[in-house]
Each structure stands twice: as structure tokens, then as C-alpha cells.
Coordinates of C-alpha atoms in Angstrom, one line a residue:
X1 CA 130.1 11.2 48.5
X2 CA 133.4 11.7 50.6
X3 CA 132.9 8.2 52.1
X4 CA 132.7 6.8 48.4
X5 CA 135.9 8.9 47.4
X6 CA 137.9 8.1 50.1
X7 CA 137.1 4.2 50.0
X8 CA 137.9 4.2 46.3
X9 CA 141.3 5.7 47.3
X10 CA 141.6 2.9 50.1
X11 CA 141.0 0.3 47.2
X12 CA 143.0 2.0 45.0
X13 CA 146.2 2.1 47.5
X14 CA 145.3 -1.4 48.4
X15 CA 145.3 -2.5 44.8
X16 CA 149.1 -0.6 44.3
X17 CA 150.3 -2.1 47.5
X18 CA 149.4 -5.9 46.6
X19 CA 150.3 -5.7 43.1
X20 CA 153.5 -3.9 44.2
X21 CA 154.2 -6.9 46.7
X22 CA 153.2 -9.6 43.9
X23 CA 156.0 -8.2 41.7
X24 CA 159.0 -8.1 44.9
X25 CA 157.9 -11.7 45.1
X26 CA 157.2 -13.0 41.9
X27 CA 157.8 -15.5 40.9
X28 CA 158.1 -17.9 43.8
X29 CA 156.7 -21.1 42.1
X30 CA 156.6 -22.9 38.8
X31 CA 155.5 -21.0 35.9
X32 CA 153.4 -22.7 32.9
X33 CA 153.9 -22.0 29.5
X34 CA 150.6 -22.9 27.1
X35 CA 152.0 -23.8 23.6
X36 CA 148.8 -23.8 21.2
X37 CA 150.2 -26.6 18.9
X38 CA 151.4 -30.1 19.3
X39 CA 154.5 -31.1 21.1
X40 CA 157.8 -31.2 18.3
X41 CA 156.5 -28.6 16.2
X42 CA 158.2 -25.5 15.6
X43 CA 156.7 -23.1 17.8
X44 CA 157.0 -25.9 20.4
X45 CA 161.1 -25.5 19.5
X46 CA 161.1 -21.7 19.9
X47 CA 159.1 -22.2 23.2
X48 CA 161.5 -25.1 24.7
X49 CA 164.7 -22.8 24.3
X50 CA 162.9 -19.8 25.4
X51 CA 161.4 -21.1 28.5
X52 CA 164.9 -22.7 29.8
X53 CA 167.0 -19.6 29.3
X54 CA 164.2 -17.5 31.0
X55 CA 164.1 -20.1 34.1
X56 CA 167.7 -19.0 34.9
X57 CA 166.5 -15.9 34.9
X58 CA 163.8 -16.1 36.9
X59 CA 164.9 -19.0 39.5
X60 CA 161.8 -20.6 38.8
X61 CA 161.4 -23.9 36.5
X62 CA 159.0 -23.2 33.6
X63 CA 157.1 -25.9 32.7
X64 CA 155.5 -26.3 28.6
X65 CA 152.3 -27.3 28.5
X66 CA 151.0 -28.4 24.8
X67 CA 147.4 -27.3 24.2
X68 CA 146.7 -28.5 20.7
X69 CA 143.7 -27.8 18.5
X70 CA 141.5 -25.6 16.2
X71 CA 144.4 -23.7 14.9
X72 CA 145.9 -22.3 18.2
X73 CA 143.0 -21.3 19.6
X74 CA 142.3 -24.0 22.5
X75 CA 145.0 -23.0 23.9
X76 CA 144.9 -19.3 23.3
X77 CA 141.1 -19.6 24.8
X78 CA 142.8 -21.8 28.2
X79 CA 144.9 -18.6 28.9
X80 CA 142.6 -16.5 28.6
X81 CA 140.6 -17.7 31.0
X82 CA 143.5 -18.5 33.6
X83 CA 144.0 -17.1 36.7
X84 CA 145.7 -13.5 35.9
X85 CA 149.1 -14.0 38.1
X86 CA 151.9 -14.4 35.6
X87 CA 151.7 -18.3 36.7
X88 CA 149.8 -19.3 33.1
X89 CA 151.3 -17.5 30.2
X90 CA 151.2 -18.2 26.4
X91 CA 153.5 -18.3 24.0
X92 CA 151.7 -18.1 20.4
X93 CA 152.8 -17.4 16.5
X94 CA 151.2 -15.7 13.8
X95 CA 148.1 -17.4 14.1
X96 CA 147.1 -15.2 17.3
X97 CA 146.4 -12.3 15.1
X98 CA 145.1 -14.6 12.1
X99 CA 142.4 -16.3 14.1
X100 CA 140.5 -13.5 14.9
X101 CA 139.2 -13.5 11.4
X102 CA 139.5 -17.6 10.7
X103 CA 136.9 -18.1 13.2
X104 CA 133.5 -16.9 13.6
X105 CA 133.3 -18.1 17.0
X106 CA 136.1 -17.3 19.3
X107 CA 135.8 -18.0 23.2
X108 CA 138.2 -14.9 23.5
X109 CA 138.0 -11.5 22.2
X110 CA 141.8 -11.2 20.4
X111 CA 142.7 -7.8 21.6
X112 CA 140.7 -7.8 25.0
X113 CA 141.6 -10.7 26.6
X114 CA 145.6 -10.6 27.1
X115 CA 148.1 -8.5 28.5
X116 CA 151.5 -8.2 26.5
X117 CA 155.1 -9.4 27.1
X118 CA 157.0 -8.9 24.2
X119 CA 158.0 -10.6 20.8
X120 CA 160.4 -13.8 21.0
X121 CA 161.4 -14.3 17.0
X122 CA 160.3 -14.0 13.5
X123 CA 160.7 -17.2 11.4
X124 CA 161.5 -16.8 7.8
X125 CA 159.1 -19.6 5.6
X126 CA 160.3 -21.2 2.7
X127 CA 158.6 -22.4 -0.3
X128 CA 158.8 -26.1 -1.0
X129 CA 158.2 -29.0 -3.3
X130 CA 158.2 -32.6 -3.1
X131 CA 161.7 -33.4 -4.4
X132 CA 160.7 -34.9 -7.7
X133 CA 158.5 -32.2 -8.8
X134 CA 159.4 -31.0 -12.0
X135 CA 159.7 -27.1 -12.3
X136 CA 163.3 -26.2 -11.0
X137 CA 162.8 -22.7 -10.0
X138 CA 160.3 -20.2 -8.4
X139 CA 158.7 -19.1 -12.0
X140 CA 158.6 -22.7 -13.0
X141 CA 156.6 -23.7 -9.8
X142 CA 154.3 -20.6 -10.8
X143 CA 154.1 -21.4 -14.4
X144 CA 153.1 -24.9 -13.4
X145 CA 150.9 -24.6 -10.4
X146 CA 148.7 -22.2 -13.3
X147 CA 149.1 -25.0 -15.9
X148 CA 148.0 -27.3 -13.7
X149 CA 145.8 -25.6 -10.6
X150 CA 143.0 -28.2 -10.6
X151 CA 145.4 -31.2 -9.6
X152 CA 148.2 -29.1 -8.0
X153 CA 148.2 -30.3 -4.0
X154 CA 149.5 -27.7 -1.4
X155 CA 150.1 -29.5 2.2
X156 CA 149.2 -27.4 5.2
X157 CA 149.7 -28.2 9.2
X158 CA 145.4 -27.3 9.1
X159 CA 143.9 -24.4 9.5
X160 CA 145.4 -21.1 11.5
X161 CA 148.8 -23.0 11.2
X162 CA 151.9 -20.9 9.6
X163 CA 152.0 -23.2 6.5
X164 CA 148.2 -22.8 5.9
X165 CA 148.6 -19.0 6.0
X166 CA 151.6 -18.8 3.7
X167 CA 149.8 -21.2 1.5
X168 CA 146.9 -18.8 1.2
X169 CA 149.7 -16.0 0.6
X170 CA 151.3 -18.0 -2.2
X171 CA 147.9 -18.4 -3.9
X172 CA 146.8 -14.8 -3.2
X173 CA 149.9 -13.8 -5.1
X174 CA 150.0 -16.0 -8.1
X175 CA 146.4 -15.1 -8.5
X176 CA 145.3 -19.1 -8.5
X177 CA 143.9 -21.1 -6.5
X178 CA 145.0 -24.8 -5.7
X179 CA 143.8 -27.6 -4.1
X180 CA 144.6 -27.6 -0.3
X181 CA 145.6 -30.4 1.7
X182 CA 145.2 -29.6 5.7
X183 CA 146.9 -31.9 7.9
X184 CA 146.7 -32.4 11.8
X185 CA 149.8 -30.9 12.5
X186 CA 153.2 -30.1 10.9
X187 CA 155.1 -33.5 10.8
X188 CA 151.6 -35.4 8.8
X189 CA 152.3 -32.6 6.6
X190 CA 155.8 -33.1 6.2
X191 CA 155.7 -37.2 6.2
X192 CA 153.4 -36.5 3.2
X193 CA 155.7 -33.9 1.4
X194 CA 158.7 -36.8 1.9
X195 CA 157.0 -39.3 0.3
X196 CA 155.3 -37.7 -2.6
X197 CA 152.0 -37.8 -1.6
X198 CA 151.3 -33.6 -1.6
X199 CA 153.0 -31.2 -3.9
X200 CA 154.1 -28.2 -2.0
X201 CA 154.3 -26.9 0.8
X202 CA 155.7 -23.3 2.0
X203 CA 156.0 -23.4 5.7
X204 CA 158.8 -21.7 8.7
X205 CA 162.6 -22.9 8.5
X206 CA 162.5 -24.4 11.9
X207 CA 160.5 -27.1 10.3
X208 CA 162.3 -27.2 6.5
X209 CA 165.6 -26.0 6.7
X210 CA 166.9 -30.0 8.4
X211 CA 165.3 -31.4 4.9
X212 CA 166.3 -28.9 2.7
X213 CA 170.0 -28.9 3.3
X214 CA 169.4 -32.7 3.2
X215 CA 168.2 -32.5 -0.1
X216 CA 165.0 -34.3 0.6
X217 CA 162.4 -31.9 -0.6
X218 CA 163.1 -29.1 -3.4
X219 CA 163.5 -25.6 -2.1
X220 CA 162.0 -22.8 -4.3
X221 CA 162.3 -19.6 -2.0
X222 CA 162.8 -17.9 1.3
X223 CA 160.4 -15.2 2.2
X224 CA 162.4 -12.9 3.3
X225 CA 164.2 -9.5 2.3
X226 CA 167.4 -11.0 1.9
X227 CA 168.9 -14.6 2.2
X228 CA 169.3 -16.4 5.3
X229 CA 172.7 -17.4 6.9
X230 CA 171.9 -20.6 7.0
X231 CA 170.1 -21.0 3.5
X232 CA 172.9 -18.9 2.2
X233 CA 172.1 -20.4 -2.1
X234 CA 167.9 -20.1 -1.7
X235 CA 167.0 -16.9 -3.3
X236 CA 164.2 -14.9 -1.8
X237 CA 161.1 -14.7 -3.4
X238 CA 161.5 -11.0 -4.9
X239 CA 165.0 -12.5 -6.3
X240 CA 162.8 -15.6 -7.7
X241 CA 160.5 -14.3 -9.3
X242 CA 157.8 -13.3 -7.1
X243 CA 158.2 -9.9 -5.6
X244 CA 156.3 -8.7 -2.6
X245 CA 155.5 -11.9 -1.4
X246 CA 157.1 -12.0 1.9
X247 CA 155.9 -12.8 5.9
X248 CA 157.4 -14.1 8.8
X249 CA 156.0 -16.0 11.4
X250 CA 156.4 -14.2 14.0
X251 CA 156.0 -15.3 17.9
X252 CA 154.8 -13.6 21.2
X253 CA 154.2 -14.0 24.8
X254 CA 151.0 -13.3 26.7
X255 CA 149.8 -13.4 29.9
X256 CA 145.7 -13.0 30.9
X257 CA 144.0 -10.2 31.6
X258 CA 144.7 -8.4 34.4
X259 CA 147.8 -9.8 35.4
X260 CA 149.6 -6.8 37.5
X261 CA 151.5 -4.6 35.0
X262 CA 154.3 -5.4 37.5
X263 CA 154.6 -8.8 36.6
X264 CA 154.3 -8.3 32.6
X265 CA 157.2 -5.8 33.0
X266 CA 159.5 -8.6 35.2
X267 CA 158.9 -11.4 32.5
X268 CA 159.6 -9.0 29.7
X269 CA 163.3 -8.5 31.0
X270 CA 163.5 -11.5 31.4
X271 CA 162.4 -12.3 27.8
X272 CA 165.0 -9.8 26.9
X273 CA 167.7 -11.8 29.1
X274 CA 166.7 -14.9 27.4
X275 CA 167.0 -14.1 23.8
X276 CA 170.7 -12.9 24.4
X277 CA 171.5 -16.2 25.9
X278 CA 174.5 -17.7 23.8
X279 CA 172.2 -21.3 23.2
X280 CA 169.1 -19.4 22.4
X281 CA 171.2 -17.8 20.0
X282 CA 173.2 -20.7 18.4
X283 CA 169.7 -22.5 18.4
X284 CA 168.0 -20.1 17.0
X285 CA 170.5 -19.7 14.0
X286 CA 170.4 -23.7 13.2
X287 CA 166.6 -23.0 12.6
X288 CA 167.0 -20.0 10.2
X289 CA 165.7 -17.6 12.4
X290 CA 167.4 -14.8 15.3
X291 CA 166.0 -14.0 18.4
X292 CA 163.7 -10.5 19.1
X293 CA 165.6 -7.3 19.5
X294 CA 165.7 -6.1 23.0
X295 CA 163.4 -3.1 21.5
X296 CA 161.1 -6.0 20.2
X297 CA 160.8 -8.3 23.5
X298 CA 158.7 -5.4 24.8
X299 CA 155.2 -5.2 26.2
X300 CA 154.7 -2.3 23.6
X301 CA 156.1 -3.9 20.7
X302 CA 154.3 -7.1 20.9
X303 CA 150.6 -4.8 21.2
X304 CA 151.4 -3.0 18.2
X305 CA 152.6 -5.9 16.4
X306 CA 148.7 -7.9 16.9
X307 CA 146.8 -5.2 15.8
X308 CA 148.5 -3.9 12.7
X309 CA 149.1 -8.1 11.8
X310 CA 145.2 -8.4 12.6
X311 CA 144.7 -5.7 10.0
X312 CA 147.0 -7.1 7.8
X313 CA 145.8 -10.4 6.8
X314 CA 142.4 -10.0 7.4
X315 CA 141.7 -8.9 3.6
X316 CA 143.7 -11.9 2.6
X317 CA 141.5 -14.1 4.5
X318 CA 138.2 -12.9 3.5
X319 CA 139.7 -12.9 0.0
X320 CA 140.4 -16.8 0.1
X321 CA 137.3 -17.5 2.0
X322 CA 138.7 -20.2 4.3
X323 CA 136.8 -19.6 7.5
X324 CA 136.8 -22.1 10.4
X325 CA 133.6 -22.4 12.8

């Protein structure tokens, strides 16, 4: 029994020591960043500015590595399964939490298989119309998406992206459901929405606000408490018409399993470096969104962010009954 104690105590210190030595020298090489969605989307924006401002950080060139498909979770599931040395991470939205009730069949467990670096930024969505659809305000679009639920068309990036959750949301609370149009990927969806072929569409500003204030698509609503800077005349959907009805996409970095709590910790500041860079910040502002608080871009903060967004929307998603296989 003393032999087995003290070689568990040998592992142990042995464990400390290389994990210590992993973090004085990490990183030396090129990091990858897994983005779960097709490249020019707008988590693929958030990422792009993100991962250049933490490079300077970390003297290290990090390199974005699109893993499209089945809502996020391709990608998600290639992390997971990576080599746990901070060398493979993951930047993900909304959908991380989402998908663990979307799909029946997840080659990841949600809450198991990652370790935590912190929260990057919560996108505001806005609610959106082709630009010759006839209601002119929030109640309108209600009032006519009622009227008219059987032919109404409401465009989504497919299923587990942001605009197919807040499109769920929307129905949820107007009581109606529509006829739902998934695309594969964010800019069908939007081609589509420009040329009149789909109705509406509610999905993140980093994707809208360019067509809004171009006045190519009709703008209902933000979903936010208050206004944005950079919407400053689109009312917020309690202001509309439609209190209550609010979410943000949110985004987070992971790392797998197992990578050395060390190395988690070291990214982290550097996350926290990064969203106070002045680009990330004027960037950020163009798209309608601000950058994570330094509280926020926290190991802790991201953890307790999944879980109480996993319990969040998973009534809503039974509720609609849109599963994925």
C-alpha cells in the first residue's frame, strides 16, 4: 500500500512538473483555431479579429481553420477529439449550448468534453424583412405573419445557426408558427432575403447591420435591452411591440479535455488582452456588437454561461420540435 501511495505521489509531482513546464513554454508553435461555420460568416468575423490581436499576444501566428457542417457540430466534435495541448482550440456561438438538445446524436458530450477560456462577445440579432414587405413596424410584422402564417417564409443559415434559433424565438413568442426556410449558410440566406425570395429573417448584426443602413432589407427590431450605437433609430423589441423577446448570440473559446489548466489560464489573458485591443474594438463596434468584459473572458464565466444557456433554450426547443439527427 505504501508503494502504491508513494508512486501515485511520483505521478502526481510528475504530472505538476510537466504541466508546469508546458505553460513556461507555451506556446512555442502555431496555434489552430476551429471555426464551426463556413468561412465569411459572422462568427468567422469575430474569430478573424480575435485570433490576430491574440497572436501579438502570444508571439505565435494563429491560424483559422473553417469546419463547417451540421449546425456547428463537426467542428465542435474535431476539437473535442484533438490532442489536449492548447494547439487545437475552438471558437463557437450560441449554438454550442443549443446543440446539445438539436441533436439526438452528438459525437461529444456538451459539458464533458471541453475545458473553458472565456467569453469573446455577445451579438445583438435584428429582426428583418425583405424590403418590400408590407407591414412597416414590429406589430405590423406580428399582425401579418398571424394573418398570413401558412405562406409567411422565415429564412434561416440551417439548423443550430443563430438565425434558425432566433427564428424559433420569434415564433415561440408570437405564438405562431411559420414556414421555415433553412439555408446552407448565412450568405444563401441573405442572397435570398435581397432578392425577395424569403420573407424574414432575424439573425446577428454582424451579418445585417451593412444592409440595413443600406436600406436594402427592412429592419423591424433589435433584440436587445436598449438600442445599439450603431443602429441608433431601430427600436428594441420590448420598445416595438414585443416585450421579452430578447437573446444575444453570444461567443466562446474552448480548448479539449484535458488541456493543462496552465495553458487555459495563459490563453484566457490573452483573450482578455485581445478584446481591449483598439481594432478589436473599432471592429467590433462597426458590427453592432463590443467585446467581452475582462470579468467575462474568463474560464469561469464562459462554464457558467453553457450550462445555464443549455437550460435555457432547451424548453424552447422541445417546444418547436425541430430536432436534427
Amino acid at each position: 500500500m505504501k508503494k502504491l501511495l508513494a508512486s501515485l505521489a511520483v505521478a502526481a509531482s510528475f504530472a505538476m512538473a510537466t504541466n508546469a513546464a508546458v505553460a513556461q513554454t507555451y506556446p512555442d508553435r502555431t496555434i489552430t483555431v476551429v471555426v464551426p461555420f463556413a468561412a465569411g460568416g459572422p462568427t468567422d468575423t469575430v474569430t478573424r479579429l480575435v485570433a490576430e490581436a491574440m497572436s501579438k499576444d502570444l508571439g505565435q501566428q494563429i491560424v483559422v481553420e473553417n469546419v463547417g457542417g451540421a449546425g456547428g457540430t463537426l467542428g465542435a466534435g474535431r476539437v473535442a477529439s484533438a490532442d489536449p495541448d492548447g494547439y487545437t482550440l475552438l471558437l463557437h456561438h450560441i449554438g454550442m449550448a443549443t446543440s446539445a438538445t438539436l441533436y439526438r446524436k452528438l459525437a461529444y458530450d456538451t459539458l464533458g468534453a471541453f475545458e473553458y477560456v472565456g467569453l469573446v462577445t455577445e451579438v445583438p440579432m435584428t429582426i428583418v424583412a425583405r424590403k418590400d414587405l408590407e407591414p412597416t413596424d414590429l406589430k405590423g410584422l406580428v399582425e401579418y405573419a398571424k394573418a398570413n402564417k401558412d405562406t409567411v417564409t422565415v429564412a434561416n443559415a440551417g439548423i443550430g445557426a443563430a438565425s434558425h434559433l432566433c427564428g424559433m424565438l420569434f415564433m415561440s413568442a408570437i405564438q405562431t408558427p411559420l414556414v421555415t426556410v433553412p439555408y446552407k449558410g448565412t450568405g444563401p440566406a441573405m442572397t435570398d432575403l435581397l432578392g425577395g425570395q424569403v420573407d424574414i429573417m432575424c439573425d446577428q448584426t454582424t451579418n445585417t447591420a451593412k444592409q440595413i443602413t443600406g436600406g436594402t432589407i427592412k429592419a423591424y427590431a433589435v433584440t436587445t435591452p436598449q438600442r445599439l450605437e450603431a443602429l441608433p433609430d431601430l427600436p428594441t423589441t420590448d420598445e416595438a411591440g414585443l416585450p421579452g423577446m430578447q437573446v444575444g448570440i453570444w461567443h466562446g473559446i474552448y480548448a479539449p479535455k484535458g488541456t493543462p489548466a496552465e495553458v487555459t489560464e495563459r490563453l484566457s489573458k490573452s483573450l482578455q488582452v485581445a478584446l481591449k485591443d483598439s481594432n478589436v474594438v473599432a471592429r467590433f463596434a462597426e458590427l453592432g456588437t463590443a467585446p467581452s468584459s475582462e470579468a467575462d473572458a474568463t474560464p469561469a464565466a464562459l462554464k457558467a454561461k453553457l450550462e445555464s444557456e443549455i437550460a435555457r433554450w432547451k424548453p424552447i426547443i422541445e417546444a418547436a420540435g425541430q430536432y436534427a439527427d
